[in-house]
CSV table of C-alpha atoms and ligand atoms in Angstrom, one decimal:
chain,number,residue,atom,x,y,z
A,463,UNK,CA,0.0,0.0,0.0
A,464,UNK,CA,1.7,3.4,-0.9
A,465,UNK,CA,-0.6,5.4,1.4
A,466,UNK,CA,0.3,5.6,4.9
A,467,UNK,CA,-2.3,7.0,7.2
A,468,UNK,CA,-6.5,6.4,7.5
A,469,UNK,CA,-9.1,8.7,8.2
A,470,UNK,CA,-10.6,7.2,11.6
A,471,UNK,CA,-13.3,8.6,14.1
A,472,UNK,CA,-11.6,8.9,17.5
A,473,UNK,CA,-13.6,8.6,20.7
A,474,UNK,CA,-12.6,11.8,22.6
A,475,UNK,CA,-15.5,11.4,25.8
A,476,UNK,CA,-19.2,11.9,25.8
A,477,UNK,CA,-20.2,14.0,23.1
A,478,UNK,CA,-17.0,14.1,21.6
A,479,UNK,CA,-15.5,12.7,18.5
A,480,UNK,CA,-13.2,13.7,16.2
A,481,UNK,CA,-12.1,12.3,12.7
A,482,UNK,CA,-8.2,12.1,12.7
A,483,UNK,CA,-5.9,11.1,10.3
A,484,UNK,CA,-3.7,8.1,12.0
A,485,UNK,CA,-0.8,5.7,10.5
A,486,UNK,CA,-2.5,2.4,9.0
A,487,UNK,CA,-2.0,-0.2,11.4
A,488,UNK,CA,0.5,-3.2,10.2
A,489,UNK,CA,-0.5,-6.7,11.1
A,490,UNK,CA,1.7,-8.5,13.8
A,491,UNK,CA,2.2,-12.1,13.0
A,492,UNK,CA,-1.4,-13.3,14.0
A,493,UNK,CA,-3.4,-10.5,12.8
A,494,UNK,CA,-5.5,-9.9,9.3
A,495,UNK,CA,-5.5,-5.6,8.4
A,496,UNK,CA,-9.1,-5.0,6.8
A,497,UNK,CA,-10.1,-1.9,4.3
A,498,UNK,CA,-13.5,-1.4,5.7
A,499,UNK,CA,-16.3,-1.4,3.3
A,500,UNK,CA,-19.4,-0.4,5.7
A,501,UNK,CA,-19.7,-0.1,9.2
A,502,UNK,CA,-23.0,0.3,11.2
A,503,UNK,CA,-24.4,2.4,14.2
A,504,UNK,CA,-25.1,0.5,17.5
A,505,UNK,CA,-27.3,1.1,20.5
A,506,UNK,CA,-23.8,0.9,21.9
A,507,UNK,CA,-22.0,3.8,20.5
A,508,UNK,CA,-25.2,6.1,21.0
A,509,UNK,CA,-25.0,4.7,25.0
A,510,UNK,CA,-21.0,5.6,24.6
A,511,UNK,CA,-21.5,8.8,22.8
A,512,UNK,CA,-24.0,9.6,25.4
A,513,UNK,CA,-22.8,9.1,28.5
A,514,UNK,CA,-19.3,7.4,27.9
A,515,UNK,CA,-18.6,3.4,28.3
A,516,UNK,CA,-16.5,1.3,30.3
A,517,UNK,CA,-14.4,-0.5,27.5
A,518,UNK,CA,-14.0,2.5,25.7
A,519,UNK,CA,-11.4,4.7,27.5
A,520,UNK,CA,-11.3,7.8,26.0
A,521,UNK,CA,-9.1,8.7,23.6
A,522,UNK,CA,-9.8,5.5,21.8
A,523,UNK,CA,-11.2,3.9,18.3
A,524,UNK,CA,-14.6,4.1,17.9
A,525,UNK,CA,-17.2,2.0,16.7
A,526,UNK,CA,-17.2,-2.2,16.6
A,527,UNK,CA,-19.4,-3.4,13.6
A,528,UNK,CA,-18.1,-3.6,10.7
A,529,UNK,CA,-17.3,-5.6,7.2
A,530,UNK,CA,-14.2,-5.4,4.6
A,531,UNK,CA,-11.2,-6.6,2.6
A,532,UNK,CA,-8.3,-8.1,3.5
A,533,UNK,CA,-5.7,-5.9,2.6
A,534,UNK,CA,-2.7,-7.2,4.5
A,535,UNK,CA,-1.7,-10.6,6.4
A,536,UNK,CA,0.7,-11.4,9.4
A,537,UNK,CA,2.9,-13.9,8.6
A,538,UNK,CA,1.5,-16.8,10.4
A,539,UNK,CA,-2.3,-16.1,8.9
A,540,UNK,CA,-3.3,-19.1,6.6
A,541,UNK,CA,-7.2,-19.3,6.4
A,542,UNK,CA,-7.7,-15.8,5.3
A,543,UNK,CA,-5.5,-13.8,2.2
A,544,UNK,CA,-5.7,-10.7,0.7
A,545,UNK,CA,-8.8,-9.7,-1.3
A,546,UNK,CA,-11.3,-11.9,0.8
A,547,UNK,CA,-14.2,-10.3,1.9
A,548,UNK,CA,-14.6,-10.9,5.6
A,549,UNK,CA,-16.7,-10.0,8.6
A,550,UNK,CA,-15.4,-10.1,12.0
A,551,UNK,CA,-16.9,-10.3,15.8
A,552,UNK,CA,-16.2,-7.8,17.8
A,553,UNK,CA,-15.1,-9.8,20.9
A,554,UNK,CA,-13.0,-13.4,21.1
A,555,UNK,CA,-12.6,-15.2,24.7
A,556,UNK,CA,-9.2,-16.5,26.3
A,557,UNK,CA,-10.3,-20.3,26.2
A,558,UNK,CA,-8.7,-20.8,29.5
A,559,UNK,CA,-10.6,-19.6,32.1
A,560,UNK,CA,-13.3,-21.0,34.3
A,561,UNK,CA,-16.4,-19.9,32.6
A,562,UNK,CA,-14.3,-20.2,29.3
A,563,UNK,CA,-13.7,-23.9,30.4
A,564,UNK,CA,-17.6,-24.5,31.0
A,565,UNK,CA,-19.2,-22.8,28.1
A,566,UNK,CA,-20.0,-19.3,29.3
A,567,UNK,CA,-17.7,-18.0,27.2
A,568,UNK,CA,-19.3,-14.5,26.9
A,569,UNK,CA,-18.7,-14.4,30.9
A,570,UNK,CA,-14.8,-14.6,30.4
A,571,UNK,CA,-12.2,-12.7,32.2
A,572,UNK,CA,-10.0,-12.0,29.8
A,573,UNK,CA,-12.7,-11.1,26.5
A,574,UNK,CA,-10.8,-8.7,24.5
A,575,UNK,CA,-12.8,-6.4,22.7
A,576,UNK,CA,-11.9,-4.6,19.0
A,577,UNK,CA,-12.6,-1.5,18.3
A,578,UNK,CA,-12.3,1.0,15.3
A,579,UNK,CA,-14.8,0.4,12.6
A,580,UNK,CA,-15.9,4.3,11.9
A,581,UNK,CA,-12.4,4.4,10.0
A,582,UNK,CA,-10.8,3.5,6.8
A,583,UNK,CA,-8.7,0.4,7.6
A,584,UNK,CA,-8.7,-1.6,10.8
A,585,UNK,CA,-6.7,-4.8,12.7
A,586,UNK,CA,-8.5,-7.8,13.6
A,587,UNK,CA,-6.4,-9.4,16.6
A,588,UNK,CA,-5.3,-12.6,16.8
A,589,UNK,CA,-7.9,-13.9,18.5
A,590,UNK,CA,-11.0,-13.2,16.8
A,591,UNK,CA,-9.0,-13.8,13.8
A,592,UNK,CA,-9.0,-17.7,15.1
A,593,UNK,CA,-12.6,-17.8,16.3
A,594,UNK,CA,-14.8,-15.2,15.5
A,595,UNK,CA,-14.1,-13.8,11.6
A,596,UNK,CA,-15.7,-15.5,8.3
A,597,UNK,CA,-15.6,-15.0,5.0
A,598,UNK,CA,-18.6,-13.5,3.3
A,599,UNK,CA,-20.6,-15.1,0.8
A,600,UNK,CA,-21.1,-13.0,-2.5
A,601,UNK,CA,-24.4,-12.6,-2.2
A,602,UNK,CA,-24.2,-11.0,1.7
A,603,UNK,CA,-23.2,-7.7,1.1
A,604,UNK,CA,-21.0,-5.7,3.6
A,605,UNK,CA,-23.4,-3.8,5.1
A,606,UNK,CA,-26.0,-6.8,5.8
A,607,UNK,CA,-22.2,-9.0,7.4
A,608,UNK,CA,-21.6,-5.7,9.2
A,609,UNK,CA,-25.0,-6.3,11.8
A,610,UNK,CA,-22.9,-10.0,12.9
A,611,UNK,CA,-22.1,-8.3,16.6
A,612,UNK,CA,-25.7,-7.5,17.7
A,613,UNK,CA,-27.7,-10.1,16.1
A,614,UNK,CA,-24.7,-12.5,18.2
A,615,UNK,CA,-26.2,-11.5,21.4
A,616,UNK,CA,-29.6,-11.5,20.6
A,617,UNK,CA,-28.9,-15.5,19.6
A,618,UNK,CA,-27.5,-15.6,23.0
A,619,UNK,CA,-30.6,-14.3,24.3
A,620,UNK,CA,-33.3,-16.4,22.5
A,621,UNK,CA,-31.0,-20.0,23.2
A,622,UNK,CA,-31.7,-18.9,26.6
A,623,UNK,CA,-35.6,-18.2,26.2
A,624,UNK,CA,-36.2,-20.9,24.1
A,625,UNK,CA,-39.5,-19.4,23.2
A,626,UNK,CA,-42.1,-22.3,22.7
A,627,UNK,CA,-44.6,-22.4,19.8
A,628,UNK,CA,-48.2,-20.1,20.2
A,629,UNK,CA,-46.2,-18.5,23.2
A,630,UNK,CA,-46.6,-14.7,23.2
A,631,UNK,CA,-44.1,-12.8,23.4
A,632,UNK,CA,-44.4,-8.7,24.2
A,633,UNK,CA,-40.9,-6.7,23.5
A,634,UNK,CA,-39.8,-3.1,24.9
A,635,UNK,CA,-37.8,-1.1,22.4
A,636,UNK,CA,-39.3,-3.5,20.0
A,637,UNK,CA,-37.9,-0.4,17.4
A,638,UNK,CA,-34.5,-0.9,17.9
A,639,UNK,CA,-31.8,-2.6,16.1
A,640,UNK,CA,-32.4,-5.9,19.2
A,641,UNK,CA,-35.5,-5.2,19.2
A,642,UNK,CA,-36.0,-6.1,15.7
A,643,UNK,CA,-34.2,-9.2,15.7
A,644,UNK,CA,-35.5,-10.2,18.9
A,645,UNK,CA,-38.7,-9.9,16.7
A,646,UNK,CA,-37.7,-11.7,13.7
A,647,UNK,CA,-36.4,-14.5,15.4
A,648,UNK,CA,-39.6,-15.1,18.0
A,649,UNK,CA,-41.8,-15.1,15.4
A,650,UNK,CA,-39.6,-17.7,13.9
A,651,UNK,CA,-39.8,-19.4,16.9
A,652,UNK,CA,-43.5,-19.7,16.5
A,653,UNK,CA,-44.7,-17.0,18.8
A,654,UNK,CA,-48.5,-16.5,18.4
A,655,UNK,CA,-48.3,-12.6,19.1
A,656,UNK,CA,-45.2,-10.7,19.2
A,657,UNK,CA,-46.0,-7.2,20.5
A,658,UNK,CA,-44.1,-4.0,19.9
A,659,UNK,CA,-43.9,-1.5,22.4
A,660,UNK,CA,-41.5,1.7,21.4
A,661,UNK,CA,-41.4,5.4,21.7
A,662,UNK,CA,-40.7,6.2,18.2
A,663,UNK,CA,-43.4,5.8,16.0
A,664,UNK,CA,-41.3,5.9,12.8
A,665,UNK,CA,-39.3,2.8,14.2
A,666,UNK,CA,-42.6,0.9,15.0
A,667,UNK,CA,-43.1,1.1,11.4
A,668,UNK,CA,-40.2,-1.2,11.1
A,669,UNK,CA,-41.5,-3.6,13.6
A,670,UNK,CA,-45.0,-3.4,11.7
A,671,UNK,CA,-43.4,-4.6,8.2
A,672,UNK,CA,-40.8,-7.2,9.8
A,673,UNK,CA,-43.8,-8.9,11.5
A,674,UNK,CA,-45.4,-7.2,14.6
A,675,UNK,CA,-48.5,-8.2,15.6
A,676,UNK,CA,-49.7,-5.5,17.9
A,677,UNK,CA,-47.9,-1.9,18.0
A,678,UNK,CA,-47.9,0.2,21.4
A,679,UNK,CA,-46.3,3.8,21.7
A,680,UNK,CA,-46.1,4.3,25.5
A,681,UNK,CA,-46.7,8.2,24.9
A,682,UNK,CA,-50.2,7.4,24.0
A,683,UNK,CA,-50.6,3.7,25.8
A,684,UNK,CA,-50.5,2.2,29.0
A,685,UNK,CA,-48.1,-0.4,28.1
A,686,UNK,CA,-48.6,-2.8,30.6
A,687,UNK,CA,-52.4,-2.6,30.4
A,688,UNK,CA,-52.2,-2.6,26.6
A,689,UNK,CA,-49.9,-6.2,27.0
A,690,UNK,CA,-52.7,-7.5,29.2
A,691,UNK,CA,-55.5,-6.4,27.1
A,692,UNK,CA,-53.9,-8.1,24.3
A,693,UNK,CA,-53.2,-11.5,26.5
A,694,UNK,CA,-57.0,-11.7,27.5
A,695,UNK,CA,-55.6,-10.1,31.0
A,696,UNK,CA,-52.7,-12.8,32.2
A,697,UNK,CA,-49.7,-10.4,30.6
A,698,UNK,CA,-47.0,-12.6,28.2
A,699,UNK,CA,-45.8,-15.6,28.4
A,700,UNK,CA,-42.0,-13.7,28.0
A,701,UNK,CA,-41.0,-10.2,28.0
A,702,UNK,CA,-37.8,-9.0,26.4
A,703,UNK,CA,-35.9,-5.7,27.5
A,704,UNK,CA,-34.4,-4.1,24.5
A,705,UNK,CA,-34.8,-0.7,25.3
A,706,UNK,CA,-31.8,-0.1,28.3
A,707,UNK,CA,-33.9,2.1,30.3
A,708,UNK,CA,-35.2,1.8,33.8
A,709,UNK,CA,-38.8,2.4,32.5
A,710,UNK,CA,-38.6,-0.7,30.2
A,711,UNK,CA,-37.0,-2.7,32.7
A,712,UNK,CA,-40.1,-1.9,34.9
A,713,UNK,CA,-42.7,-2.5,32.1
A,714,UNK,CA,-41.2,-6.0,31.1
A,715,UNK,CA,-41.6,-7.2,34.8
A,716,UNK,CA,-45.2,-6.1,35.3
A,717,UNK,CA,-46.0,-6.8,31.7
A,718,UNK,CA,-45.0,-10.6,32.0
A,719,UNK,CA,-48.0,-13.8,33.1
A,720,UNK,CA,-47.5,-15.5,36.5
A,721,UNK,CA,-44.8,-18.1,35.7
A,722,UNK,CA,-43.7,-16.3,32.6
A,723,UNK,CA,-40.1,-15.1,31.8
A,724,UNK,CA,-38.2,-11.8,32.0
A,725,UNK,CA,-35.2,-11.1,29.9
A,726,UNK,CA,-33.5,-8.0,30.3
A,727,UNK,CA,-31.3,-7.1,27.4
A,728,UNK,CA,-30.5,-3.6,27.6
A,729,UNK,CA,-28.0,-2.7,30.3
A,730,UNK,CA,-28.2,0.3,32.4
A,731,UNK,CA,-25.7,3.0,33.6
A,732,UNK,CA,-23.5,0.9,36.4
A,733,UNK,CA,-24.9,1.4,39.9
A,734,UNK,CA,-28.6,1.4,38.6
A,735,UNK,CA,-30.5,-0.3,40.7
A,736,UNK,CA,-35.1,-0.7,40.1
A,737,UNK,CA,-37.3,-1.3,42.6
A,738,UNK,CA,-38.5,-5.3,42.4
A,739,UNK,CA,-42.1,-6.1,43.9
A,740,UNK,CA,-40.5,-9.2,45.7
A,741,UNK,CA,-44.2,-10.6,46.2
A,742,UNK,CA,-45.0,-10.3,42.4
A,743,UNK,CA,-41.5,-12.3,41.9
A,744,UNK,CA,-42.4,-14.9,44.5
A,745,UNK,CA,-45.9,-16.1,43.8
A,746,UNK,CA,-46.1,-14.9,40.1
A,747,UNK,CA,-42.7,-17.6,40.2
A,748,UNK,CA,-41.6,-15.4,37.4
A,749,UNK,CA,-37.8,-16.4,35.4
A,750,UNK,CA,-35.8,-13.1,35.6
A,751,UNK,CA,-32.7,-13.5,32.9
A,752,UNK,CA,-29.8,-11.2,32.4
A,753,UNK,CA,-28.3,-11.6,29.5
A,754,UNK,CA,-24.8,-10.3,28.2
A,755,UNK,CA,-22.9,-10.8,25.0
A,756,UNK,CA,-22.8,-14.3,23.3
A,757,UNK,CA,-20.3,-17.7,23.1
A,758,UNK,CA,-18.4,-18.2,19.7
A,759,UNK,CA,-21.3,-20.8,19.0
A,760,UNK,CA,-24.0,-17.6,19.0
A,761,UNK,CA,-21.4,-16.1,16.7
A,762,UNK,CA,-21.0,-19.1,14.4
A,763,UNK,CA,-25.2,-19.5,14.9
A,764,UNK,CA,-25.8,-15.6,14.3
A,765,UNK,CA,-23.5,-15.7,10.8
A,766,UNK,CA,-25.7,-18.6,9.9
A,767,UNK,CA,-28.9,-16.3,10.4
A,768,UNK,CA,-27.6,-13.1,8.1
A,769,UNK,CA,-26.2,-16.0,5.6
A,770,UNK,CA,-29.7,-17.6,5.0
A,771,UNK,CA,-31.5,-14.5,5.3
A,772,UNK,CA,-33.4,-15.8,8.3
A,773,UNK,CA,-32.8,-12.3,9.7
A,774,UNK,CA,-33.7,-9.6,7.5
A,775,UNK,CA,-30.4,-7.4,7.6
A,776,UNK,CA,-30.9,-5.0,5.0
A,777,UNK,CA,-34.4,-4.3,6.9
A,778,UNK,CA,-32.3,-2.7,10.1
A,779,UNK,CA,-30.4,-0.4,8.0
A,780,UNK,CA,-32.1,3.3,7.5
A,781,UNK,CA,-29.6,4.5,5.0
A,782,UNK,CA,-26.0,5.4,4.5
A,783,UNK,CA,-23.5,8.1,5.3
A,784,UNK,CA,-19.9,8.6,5.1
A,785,UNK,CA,-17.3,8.7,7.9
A,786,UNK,CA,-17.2,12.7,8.4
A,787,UNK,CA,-21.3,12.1,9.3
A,788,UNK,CA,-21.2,9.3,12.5
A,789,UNK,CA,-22.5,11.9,14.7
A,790,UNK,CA,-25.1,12.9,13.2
A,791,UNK,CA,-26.1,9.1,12.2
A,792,UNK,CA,-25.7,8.4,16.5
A,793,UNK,CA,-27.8,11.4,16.9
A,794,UNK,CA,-30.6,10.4,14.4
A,795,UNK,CA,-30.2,6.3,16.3
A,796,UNK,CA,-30.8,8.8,19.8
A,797,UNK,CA,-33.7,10.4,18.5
A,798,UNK,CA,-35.8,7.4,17.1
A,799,UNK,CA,-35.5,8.4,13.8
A,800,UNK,CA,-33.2,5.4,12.4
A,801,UNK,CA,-32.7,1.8,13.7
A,802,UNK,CA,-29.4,1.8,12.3
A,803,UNK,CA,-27.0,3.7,10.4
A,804,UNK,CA,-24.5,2.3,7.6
A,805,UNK,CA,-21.0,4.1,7.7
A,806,UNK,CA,-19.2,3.8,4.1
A,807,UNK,CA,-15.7,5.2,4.1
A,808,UNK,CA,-15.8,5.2,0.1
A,809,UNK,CA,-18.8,7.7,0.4
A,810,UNK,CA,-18.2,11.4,-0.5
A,811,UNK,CA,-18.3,13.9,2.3
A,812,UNK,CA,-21.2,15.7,1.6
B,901,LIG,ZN1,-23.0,-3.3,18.4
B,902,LIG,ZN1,-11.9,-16.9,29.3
């Protein structure tokens, strides 16, 4: 490569970023160099570029979704070369500790994280290299491989839900980027009702067309007594959090049936604590799941999904804009205007 440094969007603290021209990173030994072909927007970055995020110490990369080219190999690579189109995880495990050793690999000690996908080039370490990166198929394009990272976790989520034919199944934040694929893949599942409860009208839309069978808008609705009236007044059999706010949180436990099961997906600002109605817990003998993150088989399950079109991809993405606009695309992702945003280096400022 003649050209020596890459545009990339730097992570300065909340509210801040700033595209900087950096040196292209050179693969050590283990590593694969990618020329980044789209990038997307994640509930994630809008939480970092919010408030600021534990992994991401400011100044760092920004961004973790992403799709590209291999450009440049270390010299012990072997199963990927230059010119294959690739898509990585954003995460790999160490293999070696306890929860590694007994499956809970998304619980590991030592997960290292990648960041860096609002830029022109980026490394994939070692590690993910060896579990958690695949080669895309031609007809997948960048942009659809890109959404690999959240769709990984929601798998994670649903293996542990195991949703159950003619269940019903009522999801907060149904509009967002989880929220949709939570949706596409209950209904899979063979949920009788799956029923979307978001702010933004705009993104209920989205839920409408992938599927939805019942649309609430908690500015105009009662959520909870909108889930009952829909359940003929038990509440569902499972309610997923996708919204990371203490509201939803509270509406997915009083939205759920007696013996029916809580997942709460979207995490909440360290410290945060919600006010449980112990007796509700206790004799309703509800299921409360946390969920975090996902095990190289979600990843390997999750690539399946976007590879078969299971999960419609291209149906999370809003539109396109180049590097110079990731603000505003985390801004729009904020407002409930856009699920998600695809970030294409190759576009034109405008
Ligand atoms: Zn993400
Ligand atoms: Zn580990």
């Amino acid at each position: 490569m003649s050209q020596e440094n890459m545009r990339a969007m730097m992570f300065l603290g909340p509210g801040d970023l700033e595209l900087q021209e950096i040196p292209i990173p050179k693969p050590e030994p283990d590593q694969v160099l990618v020329k980044i072909h789209a990038a997307t927007t994640c509930g994630t970055d809008a939480k970092a570029y919010r408030r600021g995020h534990h992994l991401m110490q400011p100044p760092t990369l920004f961004g973790h979704e992403f799709a590209g080219e291999v450009v440049a190999v270390g010299s012990e690579i072997k199963n990927f070369s230059i010119g294959m189109r690739v898509v990585p995880h954003n995460s790999a495990p160490c293999q070696v500790c306890f929860h590694c050793k007994i499956g809970q690999e998304n619980l590991c000690e030592h997960l290292i994280f990648n960041f860096g996908a609002f830029a022109e080039y980026a490394i994939i370490p070692g590690p993910i290299v060896r579990l958690n990166t695949f080669e895309i198929p031609d007809h997948i394009s960048y942009t659809q491989a890109s959404i690999l990272e959240p769709l990984v976790s929601v798998v994670h989520g649903q293996r542990i839900l195991q949703i159950q034919p003619g269940e019903r199944v009522a999801i907060i934040g149904a509009g967002g980027p989880i929220g949709l694929m939570h949706l596409q893949m209950a209904l899979r599942s063979g949920a009788s009702q799956v029923i979307a409860v978001d702010l933004s009208d705009t993104r209920l839309k989205v839920a409408e067309k992938l599927g939805a069978t019942a649309l609430i808008n908690p500015n105009g609705d009662d959520p909870v007594e909108a889930i009952r009236s829909l359940t003929g007044g038990l509440g569902a059999d499972v309610t997923i959090e996708s919204a990371g706010a203490k509201a939803a949180w509270l509406t997915a436990l009083k939205a759920v049936r007696k013996g029916g099961r809580v997942q709460w997906f979207g995490g909440l600002k360290s410290g945060e604590t919600i006010d449980l109605d112990t007796h509700w817990v206790h004799y309703g003998e509800l299921t409360l799941y946390g969920t975090f993150h996902g095990t190289p088989l979600d990843v390997q399950r999750a690539f399946e999904l976007i590879n078969s079109g299971v999960i419609d991809a291209q149906a999370l993405i809003s539109g396109e804009l180049p590097l110079e606009r990731v603000e505003d695309a985390l801004k729009m992702m904020i407002e409930g205007e856009v699920v998600k945003m695809a970030i294409r280096p190759d576009l034109p400022a405008q």
